[in-house]
PDB file of C-alpha atoms and ligand atoms in Angstrom:
ATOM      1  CA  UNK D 613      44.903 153.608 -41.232  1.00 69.00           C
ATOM      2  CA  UNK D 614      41.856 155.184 -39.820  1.00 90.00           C
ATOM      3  CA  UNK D 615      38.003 154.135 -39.617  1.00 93.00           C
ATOM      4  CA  UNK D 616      38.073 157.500 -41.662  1.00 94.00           C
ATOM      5  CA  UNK D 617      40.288 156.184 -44.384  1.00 95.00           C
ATOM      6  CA  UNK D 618      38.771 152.893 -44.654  1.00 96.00           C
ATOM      7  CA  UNK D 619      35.467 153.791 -45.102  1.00 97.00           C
ATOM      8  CA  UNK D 620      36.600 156.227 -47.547  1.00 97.00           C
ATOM      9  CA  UNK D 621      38.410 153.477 -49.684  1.00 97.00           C
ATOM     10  CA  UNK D 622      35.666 150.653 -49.290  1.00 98.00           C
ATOM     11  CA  UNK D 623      32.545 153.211 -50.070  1.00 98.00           C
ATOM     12  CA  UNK D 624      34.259 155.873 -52.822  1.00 97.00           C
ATOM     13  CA  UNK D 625      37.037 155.942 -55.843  1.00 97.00           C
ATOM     14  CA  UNK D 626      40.624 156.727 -54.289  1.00 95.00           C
ATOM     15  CA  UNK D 627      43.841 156.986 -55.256  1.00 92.00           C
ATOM     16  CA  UNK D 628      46.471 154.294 -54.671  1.00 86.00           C
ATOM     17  CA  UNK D 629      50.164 154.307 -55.617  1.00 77.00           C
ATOM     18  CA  UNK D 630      50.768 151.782 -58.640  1.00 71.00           C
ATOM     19  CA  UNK D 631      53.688 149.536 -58.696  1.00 62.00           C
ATOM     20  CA  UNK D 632      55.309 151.914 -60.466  1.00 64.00           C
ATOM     21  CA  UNK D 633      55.299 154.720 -58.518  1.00 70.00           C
ATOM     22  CA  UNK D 634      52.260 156.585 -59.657  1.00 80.00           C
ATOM     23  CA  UNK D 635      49.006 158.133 -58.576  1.00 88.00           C
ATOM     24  CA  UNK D 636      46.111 156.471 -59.990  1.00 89.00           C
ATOM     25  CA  UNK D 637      42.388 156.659 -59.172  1.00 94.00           C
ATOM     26  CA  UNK D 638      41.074 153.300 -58.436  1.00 92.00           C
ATOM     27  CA  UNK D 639      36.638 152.600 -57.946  1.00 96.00           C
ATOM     28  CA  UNK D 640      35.519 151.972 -54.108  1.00 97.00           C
ATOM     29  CA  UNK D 641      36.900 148.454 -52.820  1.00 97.00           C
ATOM     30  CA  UNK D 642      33.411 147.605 -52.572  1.00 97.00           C
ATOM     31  CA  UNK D 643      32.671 148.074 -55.918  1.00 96.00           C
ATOM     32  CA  UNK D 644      35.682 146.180 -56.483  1.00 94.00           C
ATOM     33  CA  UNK D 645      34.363 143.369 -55.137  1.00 94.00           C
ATOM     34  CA  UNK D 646      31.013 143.303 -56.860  1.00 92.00           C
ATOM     35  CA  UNK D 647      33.267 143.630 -60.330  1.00 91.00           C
ATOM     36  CA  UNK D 648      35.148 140.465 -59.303  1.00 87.00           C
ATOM     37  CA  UNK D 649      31.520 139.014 -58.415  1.00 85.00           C
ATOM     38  CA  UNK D 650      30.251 139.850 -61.556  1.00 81.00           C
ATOM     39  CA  UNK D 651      33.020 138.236 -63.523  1.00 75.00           C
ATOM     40  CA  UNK D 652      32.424 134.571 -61.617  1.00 66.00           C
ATOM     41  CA  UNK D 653      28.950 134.879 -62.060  1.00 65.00           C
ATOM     42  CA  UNK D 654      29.893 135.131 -65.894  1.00 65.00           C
ATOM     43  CA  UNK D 655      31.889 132.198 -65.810  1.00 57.00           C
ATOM     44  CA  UNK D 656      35.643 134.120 -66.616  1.00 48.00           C
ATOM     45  CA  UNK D 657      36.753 132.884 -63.520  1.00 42.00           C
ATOM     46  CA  UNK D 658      37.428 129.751 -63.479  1.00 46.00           C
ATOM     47  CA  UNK D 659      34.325 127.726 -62.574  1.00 45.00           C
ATOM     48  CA  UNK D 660      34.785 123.871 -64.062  1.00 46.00           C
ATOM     49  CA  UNK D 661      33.258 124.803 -67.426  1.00 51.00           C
ATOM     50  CA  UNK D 662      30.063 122.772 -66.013  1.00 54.00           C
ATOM     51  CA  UNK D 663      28.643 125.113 -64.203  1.00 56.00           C
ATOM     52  CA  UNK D 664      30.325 124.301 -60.729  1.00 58.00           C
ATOM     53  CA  UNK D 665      31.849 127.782 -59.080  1.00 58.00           C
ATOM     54  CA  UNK D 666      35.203 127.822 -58.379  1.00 61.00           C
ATOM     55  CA  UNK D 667      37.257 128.223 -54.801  1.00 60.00           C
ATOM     56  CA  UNK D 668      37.973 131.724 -55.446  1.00 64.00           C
ATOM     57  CA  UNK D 669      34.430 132.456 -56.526  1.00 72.00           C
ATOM     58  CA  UNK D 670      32.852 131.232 -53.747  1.00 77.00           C
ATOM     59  CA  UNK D 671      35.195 132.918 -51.634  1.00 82.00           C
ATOM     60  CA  UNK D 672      34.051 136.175 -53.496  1.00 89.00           C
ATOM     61  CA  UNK D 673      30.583 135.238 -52.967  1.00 89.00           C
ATOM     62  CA  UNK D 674      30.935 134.298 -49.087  1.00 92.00           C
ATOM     63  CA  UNK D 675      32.996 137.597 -48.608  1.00 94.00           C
ATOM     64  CA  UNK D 676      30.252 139.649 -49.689  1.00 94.00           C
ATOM     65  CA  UNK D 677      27.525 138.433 -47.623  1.00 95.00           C
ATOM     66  CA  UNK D 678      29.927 137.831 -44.253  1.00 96.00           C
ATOM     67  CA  UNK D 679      30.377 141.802 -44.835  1.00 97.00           C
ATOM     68  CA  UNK D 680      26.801 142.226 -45.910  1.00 96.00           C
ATOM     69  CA  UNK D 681      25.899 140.552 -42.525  1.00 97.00           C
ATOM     70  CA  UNK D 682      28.349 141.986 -40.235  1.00 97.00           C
ATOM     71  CA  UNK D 683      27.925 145.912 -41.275  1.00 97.00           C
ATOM     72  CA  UNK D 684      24.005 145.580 -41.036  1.00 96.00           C
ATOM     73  CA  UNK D 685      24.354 143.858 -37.620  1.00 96.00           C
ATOM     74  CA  UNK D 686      26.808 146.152 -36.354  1.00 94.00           C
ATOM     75  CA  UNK D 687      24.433 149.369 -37.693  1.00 94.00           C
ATOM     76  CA  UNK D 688      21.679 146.962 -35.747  1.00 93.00           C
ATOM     77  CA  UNK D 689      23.401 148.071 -32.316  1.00 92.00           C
ATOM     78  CA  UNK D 690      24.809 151.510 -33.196  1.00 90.00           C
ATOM     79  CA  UNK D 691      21.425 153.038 -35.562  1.00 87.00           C
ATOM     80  CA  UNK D 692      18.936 150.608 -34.761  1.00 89.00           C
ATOM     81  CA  UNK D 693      16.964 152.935 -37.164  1.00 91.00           C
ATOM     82  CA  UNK D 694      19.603 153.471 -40.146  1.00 90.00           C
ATOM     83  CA  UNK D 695      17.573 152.926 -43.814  1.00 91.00           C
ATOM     84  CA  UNK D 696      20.062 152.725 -46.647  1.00 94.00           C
ATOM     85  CA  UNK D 697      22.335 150.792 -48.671  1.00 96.00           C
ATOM     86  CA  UNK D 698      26.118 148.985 -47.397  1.00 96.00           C
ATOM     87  CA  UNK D 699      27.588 152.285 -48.560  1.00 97.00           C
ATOM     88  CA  UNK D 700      25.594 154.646 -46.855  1.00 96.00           C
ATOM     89  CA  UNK D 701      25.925 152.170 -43.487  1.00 96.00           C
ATOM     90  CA  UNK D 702      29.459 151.626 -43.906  1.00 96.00           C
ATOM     91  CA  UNK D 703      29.885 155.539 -44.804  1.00 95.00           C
ATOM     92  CA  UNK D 704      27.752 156.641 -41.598  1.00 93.00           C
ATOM     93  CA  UNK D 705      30.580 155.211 -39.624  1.00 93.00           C
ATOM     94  CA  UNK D 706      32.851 158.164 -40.420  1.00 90.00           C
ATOM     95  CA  UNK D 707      30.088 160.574 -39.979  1.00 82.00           C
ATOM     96  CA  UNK D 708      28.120 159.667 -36.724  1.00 73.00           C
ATOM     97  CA  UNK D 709      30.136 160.678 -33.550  1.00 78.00           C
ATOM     98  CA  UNK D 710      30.990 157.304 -32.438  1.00 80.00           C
ATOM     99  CA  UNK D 711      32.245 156.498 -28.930  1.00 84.00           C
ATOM    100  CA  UNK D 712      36.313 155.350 -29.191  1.00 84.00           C
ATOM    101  CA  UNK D 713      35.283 151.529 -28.204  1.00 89.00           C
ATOM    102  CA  UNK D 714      33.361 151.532 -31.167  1.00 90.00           C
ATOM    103  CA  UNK D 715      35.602 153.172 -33.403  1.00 91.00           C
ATOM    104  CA  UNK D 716      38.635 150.973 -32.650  1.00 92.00           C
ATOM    105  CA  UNK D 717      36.416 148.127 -32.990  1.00 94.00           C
ATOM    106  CA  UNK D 718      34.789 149.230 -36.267  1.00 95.00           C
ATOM    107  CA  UNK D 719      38.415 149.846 -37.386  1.00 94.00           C
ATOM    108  CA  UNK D 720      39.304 146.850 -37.510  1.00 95.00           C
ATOM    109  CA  UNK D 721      36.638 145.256 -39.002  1.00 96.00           C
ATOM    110  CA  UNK D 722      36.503 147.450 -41.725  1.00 96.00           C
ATOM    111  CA  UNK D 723      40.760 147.192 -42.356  1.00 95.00           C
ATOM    112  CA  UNK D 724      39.810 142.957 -42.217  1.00 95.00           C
ATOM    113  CA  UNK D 725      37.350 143.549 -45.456  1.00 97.00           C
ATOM    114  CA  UNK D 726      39.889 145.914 -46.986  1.00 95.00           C
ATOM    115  CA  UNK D 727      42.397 143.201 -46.857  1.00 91.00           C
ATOM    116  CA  UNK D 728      40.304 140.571 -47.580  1.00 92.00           C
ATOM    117  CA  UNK D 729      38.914 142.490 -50.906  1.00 93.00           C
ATOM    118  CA  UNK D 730      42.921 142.572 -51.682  1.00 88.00           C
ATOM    119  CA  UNK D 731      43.476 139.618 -51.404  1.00 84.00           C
ATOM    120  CA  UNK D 732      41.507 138.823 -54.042  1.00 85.00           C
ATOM    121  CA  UNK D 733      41.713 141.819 -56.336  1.00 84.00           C
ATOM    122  CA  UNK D 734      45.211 142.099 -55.976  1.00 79.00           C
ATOM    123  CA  UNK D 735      47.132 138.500 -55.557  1.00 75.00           C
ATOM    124  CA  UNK D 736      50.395 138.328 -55.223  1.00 76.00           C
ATOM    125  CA  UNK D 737      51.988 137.973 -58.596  1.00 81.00           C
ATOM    126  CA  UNK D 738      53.207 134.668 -59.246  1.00 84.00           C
ATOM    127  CA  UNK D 739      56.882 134.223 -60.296  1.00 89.00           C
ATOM    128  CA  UNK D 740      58.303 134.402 -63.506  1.00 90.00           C
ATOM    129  CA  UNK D 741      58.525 130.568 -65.131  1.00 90.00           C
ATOM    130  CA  UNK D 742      61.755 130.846 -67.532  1.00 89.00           C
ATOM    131  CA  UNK D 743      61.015 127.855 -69.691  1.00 87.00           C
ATOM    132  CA  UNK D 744      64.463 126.715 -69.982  1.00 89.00           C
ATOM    133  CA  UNK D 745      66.588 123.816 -69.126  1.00 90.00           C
ATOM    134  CA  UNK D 746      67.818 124.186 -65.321  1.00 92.00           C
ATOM    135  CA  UNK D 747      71.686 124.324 -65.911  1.00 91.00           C
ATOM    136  CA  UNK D 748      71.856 122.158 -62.638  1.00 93.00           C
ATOM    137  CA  UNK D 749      69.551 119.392 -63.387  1.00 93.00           C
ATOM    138  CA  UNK D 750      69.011 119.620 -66.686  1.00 91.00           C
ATOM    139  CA  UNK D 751      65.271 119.172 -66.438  1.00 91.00           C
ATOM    140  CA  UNK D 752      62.816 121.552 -68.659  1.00 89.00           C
ATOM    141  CA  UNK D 753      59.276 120.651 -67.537  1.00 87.00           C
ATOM    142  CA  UNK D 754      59.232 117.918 -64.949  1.00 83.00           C
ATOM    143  CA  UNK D 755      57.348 116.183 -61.945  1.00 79.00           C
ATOM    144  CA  UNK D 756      54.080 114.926 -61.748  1.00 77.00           C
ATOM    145  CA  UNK D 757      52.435 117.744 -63.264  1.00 76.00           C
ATOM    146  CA  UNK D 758      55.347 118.327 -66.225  1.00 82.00           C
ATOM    147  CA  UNK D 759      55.811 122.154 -64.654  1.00 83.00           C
ATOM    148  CA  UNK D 760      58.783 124.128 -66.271  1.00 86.00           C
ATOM    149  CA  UNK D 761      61.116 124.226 -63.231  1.00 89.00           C
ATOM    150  CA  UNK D 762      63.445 127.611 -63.316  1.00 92.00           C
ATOM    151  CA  UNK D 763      61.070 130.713 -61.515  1.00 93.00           C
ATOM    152  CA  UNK D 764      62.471 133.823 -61.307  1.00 93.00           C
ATOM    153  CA  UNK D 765      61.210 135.652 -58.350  1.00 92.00           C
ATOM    154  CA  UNK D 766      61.501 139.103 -58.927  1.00 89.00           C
ATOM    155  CA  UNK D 767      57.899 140.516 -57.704  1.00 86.00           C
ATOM    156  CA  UNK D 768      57.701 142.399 -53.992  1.00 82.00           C
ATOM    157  CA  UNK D 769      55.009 141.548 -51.842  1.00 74.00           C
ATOM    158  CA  UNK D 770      52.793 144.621 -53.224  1.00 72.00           C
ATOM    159  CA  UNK D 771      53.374 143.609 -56.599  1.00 74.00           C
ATOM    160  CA  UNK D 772      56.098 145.972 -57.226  1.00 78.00           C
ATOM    161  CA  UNK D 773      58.848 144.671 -59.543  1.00 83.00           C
ATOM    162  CA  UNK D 774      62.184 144.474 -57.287  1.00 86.00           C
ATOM    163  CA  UNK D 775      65.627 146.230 -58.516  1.00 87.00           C
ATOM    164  CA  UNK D 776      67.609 143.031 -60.224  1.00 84.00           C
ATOM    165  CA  UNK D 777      69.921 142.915 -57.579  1.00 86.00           C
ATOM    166  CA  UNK D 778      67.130 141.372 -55.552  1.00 89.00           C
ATOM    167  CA  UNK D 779      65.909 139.288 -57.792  1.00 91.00           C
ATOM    168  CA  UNK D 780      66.142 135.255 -57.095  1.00 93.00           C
ATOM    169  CA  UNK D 781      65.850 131.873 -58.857  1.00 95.00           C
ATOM    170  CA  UNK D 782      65.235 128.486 -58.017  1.00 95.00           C
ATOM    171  CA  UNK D 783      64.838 125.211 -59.414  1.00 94.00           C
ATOM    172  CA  UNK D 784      61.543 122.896 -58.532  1.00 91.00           C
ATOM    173  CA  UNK D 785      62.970 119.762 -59.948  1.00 90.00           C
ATOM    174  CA  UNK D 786      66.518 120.061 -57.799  1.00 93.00           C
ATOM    175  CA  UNK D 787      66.464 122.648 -55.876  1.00 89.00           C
ATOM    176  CA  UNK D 788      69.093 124.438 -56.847  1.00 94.00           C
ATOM    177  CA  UNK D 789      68.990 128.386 -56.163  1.00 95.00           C
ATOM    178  CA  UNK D 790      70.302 131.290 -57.550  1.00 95.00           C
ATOM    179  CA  UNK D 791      70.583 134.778 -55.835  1.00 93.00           C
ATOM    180  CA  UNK D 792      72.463 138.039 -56.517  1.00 86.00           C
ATOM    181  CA  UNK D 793      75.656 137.734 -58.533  1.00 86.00           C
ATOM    182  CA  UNK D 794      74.431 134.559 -59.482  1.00 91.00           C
ATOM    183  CA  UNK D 795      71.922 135.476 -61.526  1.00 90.00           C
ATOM    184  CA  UNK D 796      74.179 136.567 -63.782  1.00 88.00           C
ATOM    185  CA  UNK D 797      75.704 133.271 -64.406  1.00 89.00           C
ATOM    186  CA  UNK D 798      72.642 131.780 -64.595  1.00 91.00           C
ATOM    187  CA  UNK D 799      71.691 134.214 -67.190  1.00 87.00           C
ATOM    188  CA  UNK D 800      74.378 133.207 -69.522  1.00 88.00           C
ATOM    189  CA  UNK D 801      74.195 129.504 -68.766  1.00 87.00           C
ATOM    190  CA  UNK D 802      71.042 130.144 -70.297  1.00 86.00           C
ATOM    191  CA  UNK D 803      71.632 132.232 -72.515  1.00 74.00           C
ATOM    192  CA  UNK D 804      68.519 134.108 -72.720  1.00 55.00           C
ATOM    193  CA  UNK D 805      67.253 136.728 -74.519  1.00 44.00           C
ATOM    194  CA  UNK D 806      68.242 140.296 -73.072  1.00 41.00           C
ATOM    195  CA  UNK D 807      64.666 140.776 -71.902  1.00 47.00           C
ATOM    196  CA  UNK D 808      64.288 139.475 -68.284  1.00 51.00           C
ATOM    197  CA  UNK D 809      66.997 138.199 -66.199  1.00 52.00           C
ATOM    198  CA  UNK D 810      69.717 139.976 -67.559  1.00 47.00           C
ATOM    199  CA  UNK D 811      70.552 142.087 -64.592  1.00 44.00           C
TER     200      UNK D 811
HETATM  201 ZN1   ZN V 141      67.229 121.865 -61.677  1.00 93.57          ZN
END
């Protein structure tokens, strides 16, 4: 990516390709942020009911104001005079002519918050939990923490659902695994529904 393209997808709305395969217009990554701000700051987020923040909120919080601080102090040494808001200094990055030190270096700030803001508007999607009996073990919720054991991993890294034939499973409680061809066995050891693993 470019300085040019991040700065266009931290400051404005852009389209991104969904998980599915189509075009959608999504707000400025920025923006994005201050949505997921808003919701800790309303409590949705987690929080311990009491009124302490969440992790993740304070790592909202924190990621804000580390890129709050380092676009104004960067701006400090490019445009010691710049008035405006993030935006506008973020977006006068793509505008002003820049020398190529610069731009390499701002490039790679700016792709660090864009993958940062991902990170948390955009986790990885956690695997399926099949509630059923592991055929192997026998075990239906288990351990310390009484977790249903058989996941079905069938999510790409960018959240995109995988063709079947891709797909895996594993058990917590024994480890057992499952991948390919298997699946289908494990399907009708399980005899699930046809929704889901039925490949
Ligand atoms: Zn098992």
């Amino acid at each position: 990516m470019s300085l040019t393209t991040n700065v266009h997808e931290l400051t404005r709305e852009h389209l991104v390709h969904t998980p599915a395969g189509r075009l959608e217009t999504v707000p400025a990554l920025l923006d994005q942020l201050d949505a997921a701000a808003g919701e800790t700051r309303a409590g949705s987020n987690g929080g311990g009911g009491d009124g302490t923040p969440s992790p993740i909120s304070l790592d909202v919080v924190a990621l804000q104001q580390d890129i709050e601080r380092e676009a104004w102090a960067n701006q400090g040494e490019l445009i010691p005079s710049f008035k405006g808001t993030l935006k506008q200094v973020i977006q006068s990055w793509a505008v002003e002519s820049i020398n190529g030190e610069w731009m390499a270096y701002l490039e790679h700030i700016t792709l660090d918050w864009i993958d940062k803001i991902r990170a948390i508007t955009e986790p990885a999607k956690p695997p399926r939990k099949l509630h059923r009996p592991c055929p192997a073990c026998g075990v239906l919720y288990g351990g310390d923490e009484h977790k249903p054991g058989l996941l079905l991993h069938c999510w790409a890294d960018d959240g995109a659902l995988l063709p079947p034939g891709q797909w895996t499973a594993e058990c917590i409680h024994c480890e057992a695994a499952w991948a390919g061809g298997e699946l289908g066995w494990l399907s009708r050891a399980l005899n699930t529904e046809t929704e889901g693993i039925n490949a």
